[in-house]
Structures are given as C-alpha cells and as structure tokens.
C-alpha cells in the first residue's frame, strides 16, 4: 500500500535532500498550501476560544531547561548545547518553558484566569535516524501548542473545552479518532517523583473522561515526565497507531517557575498548567490527511481548489475573468489553457482538484460555468455568480462534500 511518503512526493507536497539532513523535510508549494490552510483554521478556532497568540524563540539557555525539568528528564531527546558568547544555548524540545516565562512576566489576578497562551511554534527532537520517516517522525516539528494557566476549580471545564475543540477539528479535517488513552506515570527516572501530584492529575483526567462517557485505555509509562495526559490516538491505513492530539495536566512546572495568581485578598496561589495540542504537529497531521484522503482533500484543504479549463483558445479571456474572480475570493485556482492539450487530457491531469470549471461557447455567450466535481459528476451549467457562491460556500463551511 502506498503511504504518505510516496504519495506526498507524487503530489509534490514535500520532499527532502541529503544536504539538509534526515528528518528535516521541506514543504513544496502544494504542501505549503495545505499547511497554511490548517494554520489559518487553528488561529481562527483558538481566537474564538479565548486564546492569545504569541511568538517565542527556538533557542534558550540550558538553565531554562534545567529549571523546567527537561534537562533532567528529557535530555536524551534534546540536541546538545551550542556555545555562544559564554552561554550554552539549546534548541527547545518543547514550548512550555517559554510560555511559563510569558505568564510569569506579568502579574495575574484570579479574575484573569484562565489565561490561554497559544503558538504555532517550532521545536526540535533528537530522534534516532532509524525511526525517522516522511512527515510522521521528524527532527524539526511545527507544533500546534498552547498552555492554559487555570485555578484548580477551572481544570475540568478547561479540559472539556479542549476535548470539544479536538472533536470539532477532527470533523472539519475528516479525521477519525481510533481510541482515547489515559497516559499514566511510569517508574523510571524519566518521571517526576511526586506521588501526590500524579494522583491528583490522573484522577482529574479520569473524571473528565467518565463525565463525557468516553471509552479509554489506561496505559502506564506513557505520561509526560511532569504529569498525566489524555492522548487521542489515530491509525493509518497500514494499521500503525500514533498520538495526534493531547491534553496534559502539570502541577510541576508552575512550582518550578514559581507561577502565581492573586486571590481577592491579594494572597498568592499556584495555577495549574494545562498543556494541549488540538491537532499535534503540522507534519504529523498532514501526513495523516494524505493517508486518509489519498490526495482527494476536502475542498478547503486542497492545494488547488478550482482549475478553470477554457475549451479552446477563444474561450481564454472568459476563463481568465472567472479565474480573477476566484482569486479575489481567496480561492486557490489556476488556469489550464487549451495549449496544454485536449480538454479530456486536461481533465485527466487535474482529476484530484475538487472543482473543474469548464468554459466553452455556451458558457461565454450566457455567462455560465459548467462545473465538474472530483469523481466525475457533471453539474448543469450555472450562472457564474451562482457557481462562485457554491464553490466559496463549500470552502468557507469546510464541508467534506462538494
């Protein structure tokens, strides 16, 4: 079975080069269009959910990761420090230390919480070369990450809200969750040794899952080093399972960074830090979408959403005018001119596009558009305004149907 690695290269979505290195793919224009669509979608969804977006640097002093606990518990997965002007700088393996510092940089009242900080940010993992592959296992990761700083009594509502966001994103992207996993502590030195902290977090997440009546599997030794997680597992066409989305409870880093909020009497209290990612890394989610849709992406994700095909050269001005209208609507469209071959050959070349807009004599004379849907369905010719409304409506609604 062809997987996302072969299909992604066939569709010109991404590639790699030995001079860049293993586990460091680059995005070609078609893949970048899919990625950009997902990024825009996530920013919009998060803004509506009350998240504030930030940017933070990919490098930091080693001391930051000693403070966060990553150096003690996660060092084997980090790249070695770089010396710069007497400082040891490290490529970050996670965004949470930066977001903890951003929260700490301002004083917070109990009225401010929850504070939701989000970032589409780069992080880096020193993965062994033997496990690298395509987009699913890479060394440079663009993560849909966020951290919520909440009062203890707000934790359940915030975790529920995150799970709602994940379920909606899966519907919009056409992804199906394989199973839910409650990822628990292990007994190795990887995990923070604080029994009470783990008990508190594991109980809180189990309660949310029970309230939602979600079936889940408890799995030891799958938690983050600082706390338990709810992981949403996906499965690819070959039966390989991986984690896509996650929500995690962390009582450890707030204490390490001395994070606080003030109550009504101006007494300082420690917030709970909730780590969450709605669709995981952009690399992994796009890999899964390639496998799931086999190149026939929903219209809102398709690299080229509409291909305009003039039947002959004399139809090109009308086809160009339609193309300009589509581009004005921010629809990804292109023109397949008559000199590229017969109409039938051009239709076959662009068979993965959601919409083919065919312009011939009748269409020019009556200001019509003949739409051919992916899969071969031919619609009756529509007035051009109606055709544009139909296409734009499907894309803006993020419909799985055409």
C-alpha positions as a Markdown table, in Angstrom:
| # | Residue | x | y | z |
|---|---|---|---|---|
| 1 | Unk | 0.0 | 0.0 | 0.0 |
| 2 | Unk | 1.3 | 3.5 | -1.0 |
| 3 | Unk | 1.7 | 5.5 | 2.2 |
| 4 | Unk | 2.0 | 9.3 | 2.7 |
| 5 | Unk | 5.7 | 9.3 | 1.9 |
| 6 | Unk | 5.3 | 8.1 | -1.7 |
| 7 | Unk | 2.0 | 9.9 | -2.2 |
| 8 | Unk | 3.4 | 13.1 | -0.8 |
| 9 | Unk | 6.2 | 13.1 | -3.3 |
| 10 | Unk | 3.9 | 12.1 | -6.2 |
| 11 | Unk | 1.6 | 15.0 | -5.4 |
| 12 | Unk | 4.6 | 17.4 | -4.9 |
| 13 | Unk | 3.6 | 18.2 | -1.3 |
| 14 | Unk | 7.0 | 17.7 | 0.4 |
| 15 | Unk | 10.5 | 16.3 | -0.2 |
| 16 | Unk | 13.9 | 16.0 | 1.4 |
| 17 | Unk | 17.5 | 16.5 | 0.5 |
| 18 | Unk | 20.7 | 14.9 | 1.9 |
| 19 | Unk | 22.3 | 18.3 | 2.2 |
| 20 | Unk | 19.5 | 19.3 | 4.7 |
| 21 | Unk | 19.5 | 16.0 | 6.5 |
| 22 | Unk | 17.4 | 13.1 | 7.7 |
| 23 | Unk | 14.1 | 14.0 | 9.4 |
| 24 | Unk | 14.2 | 17.5 | 8.0 |
| 25 | Unk | 11.7 | 17.6 | 5.1 |
| 26 | Unk | 10.9 | 20.8 | 3.2 |
| 27 | Unk | 7.4 | 21.8 | 2.1 |
| 28 | Unk | 6.7 | 22.3 | -1.6 |
| 29 | Unk | 4.1 | 24.9 | -2.7 |
| 30 | Unk | 1.2 | 22.4 | -2.8 |
| 31 | Unk | 2.0 | 21.1 | 0.7 |
| 32 | Unk | 2.6 | 24.6 | 2.0 |
| 33 | Unk | -0.9 | 25.5 | 0.8 |
| 34 | Unk | -2.4 | 22.6 | 2.9 |
| 35 | Unk | -0.3 | 23.6 | 5.9 |
| 36 | Unk | -1.2 | 27.2 | 5.6 |
| 37 | Unk | -4.9 | 26.3 | 5.5 |
| 38 | Unk | -4.6 | 24.3 | 8.7 |
| 39 | Unk | -2.6 | 27.1 | 10.4 |
| 40 | Unk | -5.3 | 29.7 | 9.5 |
| 41 | Unk | -8.0 | 27.4 | 10.7 |
| 42 | Unk | -6.3 | 26.8 | 14.0 |
| 43 | Unk | -5.6 | 30.5 | 14.6 |
| 44 | Unk | -9.3 | 31.3 | 14.0 |
| 45 | Unk | -10.6 | 28.5 | 16.2 |
| 46 | Unk | -8.2 | 29.4 | 19.0 |
| 47 | Unk | -9.1 | 33.1 | 18.9 |
| 48 | Unk | -12.7 | 32.3 | 19.2 |
| 49 | Unk | -12.0 | 30.1 | 22.2 |
| 50 | Unk | -10.2 | 32.9 | 24.0 |
| 51 | Unk | -6.6 | 32.1 | 23.3 |
| 52 | Unk | -3.9 | 34.8 | 22.9 |
| 53 | Unk | -1.2 | 34.1 | 20.4 |
| 54 | Unk | 2.5 | 34.6 | 21.0 |
| 55 | Unk | 5.8 | 34.0 | 19.3 |
| 56 | Unk | 8.8 | 32.8 | 21.3 |
| 57 | Unk | 12.4 | 31.9 | 20.3 |
| 58 | Unk | 13.5 | 28.4 | 19.4 |
| 59 | Unk | 16.8 | 28.8 | 21.4 |
| 60 | Unk | 17.2 | 29.3 | 25.1 |
| 61 | Unk | 19.9 | 28.9 | 27.7 |
| 62 | Unk | 20.4 | 25.5 | 29.1 |
| 63 | Unk | 19.4 | 26.8 | 32.5 |
| 64 | Unk | 15.8 | 27.3 | 31.3 |
| 65 | Unk | 15.5 | 23.6 | 30.6 |
| 66 | Unk | 17.2 | 22.7 | 33.9 |
| 67 | Unk | 14.5 | 24.8 | 35.6 |
| 68 | Unk | 11.6 | 23.3 | 33.7 |
| 69 | Unk | 12.8 | 19.7 | 34.3 |
| 70 | Unk | 13.5 | 18.9 | 30.7 |
| 71 | Unk | 17.3 | 18.6 | 31.2 |
| 72 | Unk | 16.9 | 16.1 | 34.0 |
| 73 | Unk | 14.0 | 14.1 | 32.5 |
| 74 | Unk | 14.1 | 14.6 | 28.7 |
| 75 | Unk | 17.8 | 15.3 | 27.9 |
| 76 | Unk | 18.2 | 12.1 | 25.7 |
| 77 | Unk | 15.7 | 13.6 | 23.2 |
| 78 | Unk | 17.3 | 17.0 | 23.0 |
| 79 | Unk | 20.1 | 18.3 | 20.8 |
| 80 | Unk | 23.4 | 19.1 | 22.6 |
| 81 | Unk | 24.0 | 22.7 | 23.7 |
| 82 | Unk | 25.8 | 25.2 | 21.5 |
| 83 | Unk | 28.3 | 27.6 | 23.0 |
| 84 | Unk | 27.7 | 31.2 | 22.2 |
| 85 | Unk | 29.4 | 34.1 | 24.0 |
| 86 | Unk | 29.9 | 32.0 | 27.1 |
| 87 | Unk | 26.3 | 30.8 | 27.2 |
| 88 | Unk | 25.1 | 27.3 | 26.5 |
| 89 | Unk | 22.2 | 27.6 | 24.1 |
| 90 | Unk | 19.8 | 24.7 | 23.5 |
| 91 | Unk | 17.2 | 24.1 | 20.8 |
| 92 | Unk | 14.0 | 23.7 | 22.6 |
| 93 | Unk | 12.2 | 20.3 | 22.7 |
| 94 | Unk | 9.0 | 21.9 | 23.9 |
| 95 | Unk | 7.3 | 25.3 | 24.1 |
| 96 | Unk | 6.0 | 25.1 | 27.6 |
| 97 | Unk | 9.1 | 26.7 | 29.4 |
| 98 | Unk | 8.7 | 29.8 | 27.1 |
| 99 | Unk | 5.0 | 30.0 | 27.8 |
| 100 | Unk | 5.6 | 29.7 | 31.6 |
| 101 | Unk | 8.0 | 32.7 | 31.4 |
| 102 | Unk | 5.5 | 34.6 | 29.3 |
| 103 | Unk | 2.8 | 34.0 | 32.0 |
| 104 | Unk | 5.3 | 34.9 | 34.8 |
| 105 | Unk | 6.3 | 38.2 | 33.1 |
| 106 | Unk | 3.0 | 39.8 | 34.2 |
| 107 | Unk | 1.1 | 39.8 | 37.5 |
| 108 | Unk | -2.2 | 38.0 | 37.3 |
| 109 | Unk | -5.4 | 38.2 | 39.4 |
| 110 | Unk | -7.8 | 35.3 | 40.0 |
| 111 | Unk | -10.1 | 37.3 | 37.7 |
| 112 | Unk | -7.7 | 36.9 | 34.8 |
| 113 | Unk | -7.7 | 33.2 | 34.9 |
| 114 | Unk | -7.8 | 31.1 | 32.8 |
| 115 | Unk | -5.0 | 32.6 | 30.8 |
| 116 | Unk | -4.7 | 30.7 | 27.4 |
| 117 | Unk | -1.5 | 31.2 | 25.5 |
| 118 | Unk | -1.1 | 29.6 | 22.1 |
| 119 | Unk | 1.6 | 29.4 | 19.5 |
| 120 | Unk | 2.3 | 27.6 | 16.2 |
| 121 | Unk | 5.9 | 27.1 | 17.1 |
| 122 | Unk | 9.0 | 25.2 | 16.1 |
| 123 | Unk | 10.6 | 22.7 | 18.4 |
| 124 | Unk | 13.3 | 20.1 | 17.9 |
| 125 | Unk | 13.8 | 16.5 | 18.9 |
| 126 | Unk | 17.0 | 14.5 | 18.5 |
| 127 | Unk | 15.3 | 11.4 | 17.0 |
| 128 | Unk | 17.4 | 8.4 | 16.1 |
| 129 | Unk | 17.9 | 8.1 | 12.4 |
| 130 | Unk | 16.3 | 4.6 | 12.4 |
| 131 | Unk | 12.9 | 5.9 | 13.4 |
| 132 | Unk | 12.7 | 8.9 | 11.0 |
| 133 | Unk | 10.2 | 8.7 | 8.2 |
| 134 | Unk | 8.4 | 11.1 | 5.9 |
| 135 | Unk | 6.4 | 13.7 | 7.9 |
| 136 | Unk | 5.4 | 11.4 | 10.8 |
| 137 | Unk | 8.7 | 11.3 | 12.6 |
| 138 | Unk | 10.9 | 14.3 | 12.1 |
| 139 | Unk | 13.5 | 16.3 | 14.0 |
| 140 | Unk | 12.1 | 19.8 | 13.3 |
| 141 | Unk | 8.5 | 20.0 | 14.4 |
| 142 | Unk | 5.9 | 22.8 | 13.9 |
| 143 | Unk | 3.6 | 22.2 | 16.8 |
| 144 | Unk | 0.0 | 23.5 | 17.4 |
| 145 | Unk | 0.7 | 24.1 | 21.0 |
| 146 | Unk | -1.0 | 26.0 | 23.8 |
| 147 | Unk | -0.8 | 26.3 | 27.6 |
| 148 | Unk | -3.7 | 27.2 | 29.9 |
| 149 | Unk | -3.0 | 28.6 | 33.3 |
| 150 | Unk | -6.1 | 27.9 | 35.4 |
| 151 | Unk | -7.3 | 27.9 | 39.0 |
| 152 | Unk | -7.8 | 24.4 | 40.3 |
| 153 | Unk | -11.5 | 24.7 | 40.2 |
| 154 | Unk | -11.3 | 25.5 | 36.4 |
| 155 | Unk | -9.4 | 22.5 | 35.3 |
| 156 | Unk | -12.3 | 20.2 | 34.4 |
| 157 | Unk | -14.1 | 22.9 | 32.4 |
| 158 | Unk | -10.9 | 23.7 | 30.5 |
| 159 | Unk | -10.0 | 20.1 | 29.7 |
| 160 | Unk | -13.6 | 19.6 | 28.5 |
| 161 | Unk | -13.3 | 22.7 | 26.3 |
| 162 | Unk | -10.1 | 21.3 | 24.8 |
| 163 | Unk | -11.7 | 18.0 | 24.0 |
| 164 | Unk | -14.6 | 19.8 | 22.4 |
| 165 | Unk | -12.1 | 21.7 | 20.2 |
| 166 | Unk | -10.3 | 18.4 | 19.2 |
| 167 | Unk | -13.6 | 16.7 | 18.3 |
| 168 | Unk | -14.7 | 19.7 | 16.1 |
| 169 | Unk | -11.2 | 19.8 | 14.4 |
| 170 | Unk | -11.5 | 16.1 | 13.6 |
| 171 | Unk | -14.9 | 16.7 | 12.0 |
| 172 | Unk | -13.6 | 19.6 | 9.9 |
| 173 | Unk | -10.5 | 17.8 | 8.8 |
| 174 | Unk | -12.1 | 14.4 | 8.2 |
| 175 | Unk | -10.1 | 12.6 | 10.8 |
| 176 | Unk | -11.4 | 9.8 | 12.9 |
| 177 | Unk | -10.1 | 9.1 | 16.4 |
| 178 | Unk | -9.0 | 5.5 | 16.8 |
| 179 | Unk | -9.1 | 5.5 | 20.6 |
| 180 | Unk | -8.6 | 7.6 | 23.7 |
| 181 | Unk | -5.7 | 6.8 | 26.0 |
| 182 | Unk | -5.2 | 8.0 | 29.6 |
| 183 | Unk | -1.4 | 8.1 | 29.7 |
| 184 | Unk | -0.1 | 7.5 | 33.2 |
| 185 | Unk | 3.2 | 7.7 | 35.1 |
| 186 | Unk | 5.9 | 5.1 | 34.9 |
| 187 | Unk | 8.6 | 4.1 | 37.4 |
| 188 | Unk | 11.7 | 5.2 | 35.6 |
| 189 | Unk | 13.9 | 8.2 | 36.3 |
| 190 | Unk | 12.1 | 9.9 | 33.3 |
| 191 | Unk | 9.2 | 10.8 | 35.6 |
| 192 | Unk | 9.0 | 13.4 | 38.3 |
| 193 | Unk | 8.9 | 11.6 | 41.7 |
| 194 | Unk | 5.8 | 13.1 | 43.3 |
| 195 | Unk | 3.1 | 10.6 | 44.1 |
| 196 | Unk | 0.5 | 13.2 | 45.3 |
| 197 | Unk | 0.9 | 15.2 | 42.2 |
| 198 | Unk | 0.4 | 12.2 | 39.9 |
| 199 | Unk | -2.6 | 11.0 | 41.9 |
| 200 | Unk | -4.2 | 14.4 | 41.6 |
| 201 | Unk | -3.7 | 14.8 | 37.9 |
| 202 | Unk | -4.7 | 11.2 | 37.0 |
| 203 | Unk | -7.9 | 11.4 | 39.0 |
| 204 | Unk | -8.9 | 14.8 | 37.4 |
| 205 | Unk | -8.4 | 13.5 | 33.8 |
| 206 | Unk | -10.2 | 10.2 | 34.5 |
| 207 | Unk | -13.1 | 12.1 | 35.9 |
| 208 | Unk | -13.4 | 14.2 | 32.7 |
| 209 | Unk | -13.4 | 11.1 | 30.6 |
| 210 | Unk | -16.0 | 9.5 | 32.7 |
| 211 | Unk | -18.2 | 12.6 | 32.6 |
| 212 | Unk | -18.0 | 12.6 | 28.8 |
| 213 | Unk | -18.8 | 8.9 | 28.8 |
| 214 | Unk | -15.7 | 8.2 | 26.6 |
| 215 | Unk | -14.2 | 4.8 | 26.5 |
| 216 | Unk | -10.5 | 4.9 | 27.1 |
| 217 | Unk | -7.5 | 2.7 | 27.8 |
| 218 | Unk | -5.2 | 3.3 | 30.8 |
| 219 | Unk | -1.6 | 2.9 | 29.9 |
| 220 | Unk | 1.3 | 3.2 | 32.3 |
| 221 | Unk | 4.6 | 4.7 | 31.3 |
| 222 | Unk | 3.0 | 6.9 | 28.6 |
| 223 | Unk | 2.6 | 10.2 | 30.5 |
| 224 | Unk | 4.7 | 13.3 | 30.1 |
| 225 | Unk | 7.6 | 13.5 | 32.6 |
| 226 | Unk | 5.7 | 16.2 | 34.5 |
| 227 | Unk | 2.1 | 14.7 | 34.5 |
| 228 | Unk | -0.6 | 12.5 | 33.0 |
| 229 | Unk | -2.2 | 13.0 | 29.6 |
| 230 | Unk | -5.3 | 12.3 | 27.6 |
| 231 | Unk | -4.0 | 11.2 | 24.2 |
| 232 | Unk | -6.1 | 10.8 | 21.1 |
| 233 | Unk | -4.7 | 8.0 | 19.0 |
| 234 | Unk | -5.1 | 7.7 | 15.3 |
| 235 | Unk | -4.3 | 4.8 | 13.0 |
| 236 | Unk | -3.0 | 4.9 | 9.4 |
| 237 | Unk | -4.1 | 2.6 | 6.5 |
| 238 | Unk | -1.3 | 0.2 | 7.4 |
| 239 | Unk | -2.6 | -0.2 | 11.0 |
| 240 | Unk | 0.2 | 1.8 | 12.6 |
| 241 | Unk | -1.0 | 3.8 | 15.6 |
| 242 | Unk | 0.3 | 7.2 | 16.8 |
| 243 | Unk | -0.7 | 10.0 | 19.0 |
| 244 | Unk | -2.1 | 13.1 | 17.3 |
| 245 | Unk | -3.8 | 15.3 | 19.9 |
| 246 | Unk | -3.2 | 15.6 | 23.6 |
| 247 | Unk | -4.3 | 17.4 | 26.8 |
| 248 | Unk | -2.0 | 17.2 | 29.8 |
| 249 | Unk | -2.1 | 18.3 | 33.4 |
| 250 | Unk | 1.0 | 19.8 | 35.0 |
| 251 | Unk | 1.4 | 20.8 | 38.7 |
| 252 | Unk | 5.2 | 20.5 | 38.5 |
| 253 | Unk | 6.4 | 23.4 | 36.2 |
| 254 | Unk | 4.2 | 26.0 | 37.9 |
| 255 | Unk | 6.0 | 25.2 | 41.1 |
| 256 | Unk | 9.4 | 25.2 | 39.4 |
| 257 | Unk | 8.8 | 28.6 | 37.8 |
| 258 | Unk | 7.1 | 29.9 | 40.9 |
| 259 | Unk | 4.0 | 30.9 | 38.9 |
| 260 | Unk | 1.2 | 32.6 | 40.8 |
| 261 | Unk | -2.1 | 34.5 | 40.7 |
| 262 | Unk | -3.5 | 36.7 | 43.5 |
| 263 | Unk | -6.9 | 36.0 | 45.1 |
| 264 | Unk | -9.4 | 38.6 | 46.3 |
| 265 | Unk | -7.4 | 39.1 | 49.5 |
| 266 | Unk | -4.1 | 39.5 | 47.4 |
| 267 | Unk | -2.8 | 36.2 | 48.6 |
| 268 | Unk | -0.7 | 34.3 | 46.0 |
| 269 | Unk | -1.8 | 30.9 | 44.8 |
| 270 | Unk | -0.3 | 28.4 | 42.3 |
| 271 | Unk | -2.1 | 27.9 | 39.0 |
| 272 | Unk | -2.4 | 24.6 | 37.2 |
| 273 | Unk | -0.7 | 24.4 | 33.8 |
| 274 | Unk | -2.7 | 22.6 | 31.1 |
| 275 | Unk | -0.7 | 21.6 | 28.0 |
| 276 | Unk | -2.8 | 21.0 | 24.9 |
| 277 | Unk | -2.5 | 20.4 | 21.2 |
| 278 | Unk | -5.6 | 20.2 | 19.1 |
| 279 | Unk | -4.0 | 18.5 | 16.1 |
| 280 | Unk | -0.5 | 17.8 | 17.2 |
| 281 | Unk | 2.3 | 18.7 | 14.9 |
| 282 | Unk | 1.5 | 20.1 | 11.4 |
| 283 | Unk | 3.9 | 17.4 | 10.0 |
| 284 | Unk | 2.0 | 14.5 | 11.5 |
| 285 | Unk | -1.5 | 15.8 | 10.8 |
| 286 | Unk | -0.7 | 16.5 | 7.2 |
| 287 | Unk | 0.8 | 13.0 | 6.9 |
| 288 | Unk | -2.4 | 11.5 | 8.3 |
| 289 | Unk | -4.5 | 13.6 | 6.0 |
| 290 | Unk | -2.5 | 12.4 | 3.0 |
| 291 | Unk | -3.1 | 8.8 | 4.1 |
| 292 | Unk | -6.7 | 9.4 | 4.9 |
| 293 | Unk | -7.8 | 11.3 | 1.8 |
| 294 | Unk | -5.3 | 9.7 | -0.7 |
| 295 | Unk | -4.8 | 13.1 | -2.3 |
| 296 | Unk | -8.5 | 13.8 | -2.7 |
| 297 | Unk | -8.5 | 16.5 | 0.0 |
| 298 | Unk | -11.7 | 18.3 | 1.2 |
| 299 | Unk | -12.1 | 21.5 | -0.9 |
| 300 | Unk | -11.0 | 23.8 | 1.9 |
| 301 | Unk | -7.6 | 21.9 | 2.2 |
| 302 | Unk | -6.9 | 21.1 | -1.5 |
| 303 | Unk | -3.7 | 22.8 | -2.8 |
| 304 | Unk | -5.6 | 23.8 | -5.9 |
| 305 | Unk | -9.4 | 24.1 | -5.3 |
| 306 | Unk | -10.6 | 25.1 | -8.7 |
| 307 | Unk | -9.0 | 24.5 | -12.2 |
| 308 | Unk | -10.5 | 26.7 | -14.9 |
| 309 | Unk | -10.5 | 25.0 | -18.3 |
| 310 | Unk | -11.2 | 27.0 | -21.5 |
| 311 | Unk | -12.4 | 24.6 | -24.2 |
| 312 | Unk | -10.4 | 26.5 | -26.9 |
| 313 | Unk | -8.2 | 29.5 | -27.2 |
| 314 | Unk | -11.1 | 31.8 | -28.0 |
| 315 | Unk | -12.6 | 31.0 | -24.5 |
| 316 | Unk | -9.5 | 32.0 | -22.7 |
| 317 | Unk | -10.5 | 35.7 | -21.9 |
| 318 | Unk | -13.7 | 34.5 | -20.2 |
| 319 | Unk | -11.8 | 31.8 | -18.4 |
| 320 | Unk | -9.3 | 34.3 | -17.2 |
| 321 | Unk | -12.0 | 36.6 | -15.9 |
| 322 | Unk | -13.5 | 33.7 | -13.9 |
| 323 | Unk | -10.1 | 32.9 | -12.6 |
| 324 | Unk | -9.6 | 36.5 | -11.4 |
| 325 | Unk | -13.0 | 36.4 | -9.6 |
| 326 | Unk | -12.0 | 33.2 | -7.8 |
| 327 | Unk | -8.6 | 34.7 | -6.8 |
| 328 | Unk | -10.5 | 37.8 | -5.5 |
| 329 | Unk | -12.5 | 35.4 | -3.2 |
| 330 | Unk | -9.2 | 33.9 | -1.9 |
| 331 | Unk | -9.9 | 30.6 | -3.7 |
| 332 | Unk | -6.8 | 28.7 | -4.8 |
| 333 | Unk | -7.4 | 28.5 | -8.5 |
| 334 | Unk | -5.4 | 28.1 | -11.7 |
| 335 | Unk | -5.9 | 28.1 | -15.4 |
| 336 | Unk | -5.3 | 25.1 | -17.6 |
| 337 | Unk | -5.1 | 26.7 | -21.0 |
| 338 | Unk | -6.0 | 24.9 | -24.3 |
| 339 | Unk | -2.4 | 24.7 | -25.4 |
| 340 | Unk | -1.8 | 22.2 | -22.6 |
| 341 | Unk | -3.7 | 19.5 | -24.5 |
| 342 | Unk | -7.2 | 18.4 | -25.3 |
| 343 | Unk | -10.0 | 19.1 | -22.9 |
| 344 | Unk | -10.1 | 15.4 | -22.0 |
| 345 | Unk | -6.4 | 15.2 | -21.3 |
| 346 | Unk | -6.6 | 18.3 | -19.1 |
| 347 | Unk | -9.5 | 16.9 | -17.2 |
| 348 | Unk | -7.5 | 13.7 | -16.5 |
| 349 | Unk | -4.4 | 15.7 | -15.5 |
| 350 | Unk | -6.4 | 17.7 | -12.8 |
| 351 | Unk | -8.7 | 14.9 | -11.7 |
| 352 | Unk | -7.8 | 15.4 | -8.0 |
| 353 | Unk | -9.0 | 19.0 | -8.0 |
| 354 | Unk | -12.3 | 19.4 | -6.2 |
| 355 | Unk | -13.8 | 21.5 | -9.0 |
| 356 | Unk | -13.1 | 21.8 | -12.7 |
| 357 | Unk | -14.8 | 24.9 | -14.2 |
| 358 | Unk | -15.2 | 24.4 | -18.0 |
| 359 | Unk | -15.8 | 27.4 | -20.2 |
| 360 | Unk | -17.0 | 26.9 | -23.8 |
| 361 | Unk | -19.2 | 28.7 | -26.4 |
| 362 | Unk | -22.4 | 28.4 | -24.4 |
| 363 | Unk | -20.7 | 29.5 | -21.1 |
| 364 | Unk | -19.2 | 32.6 | -22.8 |
| 365 | Unk | -22.4 | 33.6 | -24.5 |
| 366 | Unk | -24.7 | 33.2 | -21.4 |
| 367 | Unk | -22.2 | 34.0 | -18.6 |
| 368 | Unk | -22.4 | 30.4 | -17.3 |
| 369 | Unk | -19.9 | 28.0 | -15.7 |
| 370 | Unk | -20.0 | 24.2 | -16.2 |
| 371 | Unk | -18.7 | 22.6 | -13.0 |
| 372 | Unk | -17.3 | 19.1 | -13.0 |
| 373 | Unk | -16.8 | 17.7 | -9.5 |
| 374 | Unk | -14.0 | 15.5 | -8.4 |
| 375 | Unk | -15.1 | 11.9 | -9.1 |
| 376 | Unk | -16.6 | 12.9 | -12.5 |
| 377 | Unk | -20.1 | 14.3 | -11.6 |
| 378 | Unk | -21.0 | 16.9 | -14.1 |
| 379 | Unk | -23.4 | 19.6 | -12.9 |
| 380 | Unk | -25.8 | 21.6 | -15.1 |
| 381 | Unk | -24.3 | 24.8 | -16.2 |
| 382 | Unk | -24.8 | 27.6 | -13.6 |
| 383 | Unk | -24.7 | 31.4 | -13.9 |
| 384 | Unk | -21.2 | 32.4 | -13.0 |
| 385 | Unk | -22.3 | 34.2 | -9.8 |
| 386 | Unk | -24.1 | 31.0 | -8.5 |
| 387 | Unk | -21.1 | 28.8 | -9.4 |
| 388 | Unk | -18.8 | 31.2 | -7.4 |
| 389 | Unk | -21.2 | 31.2 | -4.5 |
| 390 | Unk | -21.4 | 27.4 | -4.5 |
| 391 | Unk | -17.6 | 26.9 | -4.5 |
| 392 | Unk | -17.0 | 29.7 | -2.0 |
| 393 | Unk | -19.7 | 28.4 | 0.3 |
| 394 | Unk | -18.4 | 24.8 | 0.4 |
| 395 | Unk | -14.8 | 26.1 | 1.1 |
| 396 | Unk | -15.8 | 28.5 | 3.8 |
| 397 | Unk | -18.1 | 25.9 | 5.5 |
| 398 | Unk | -15.1 | 23.4 | 5.5 |
| 399 | Unk | -17.5 | 20.8 | 4.1 |
| 400 | Unk | -16.4 | 17.3 | 3.4 |
| 401 | Unk | -18.8 | 17.2 | 0.5 |
| 402 | Unk | -18.7 | 19.1 | -2.8 |
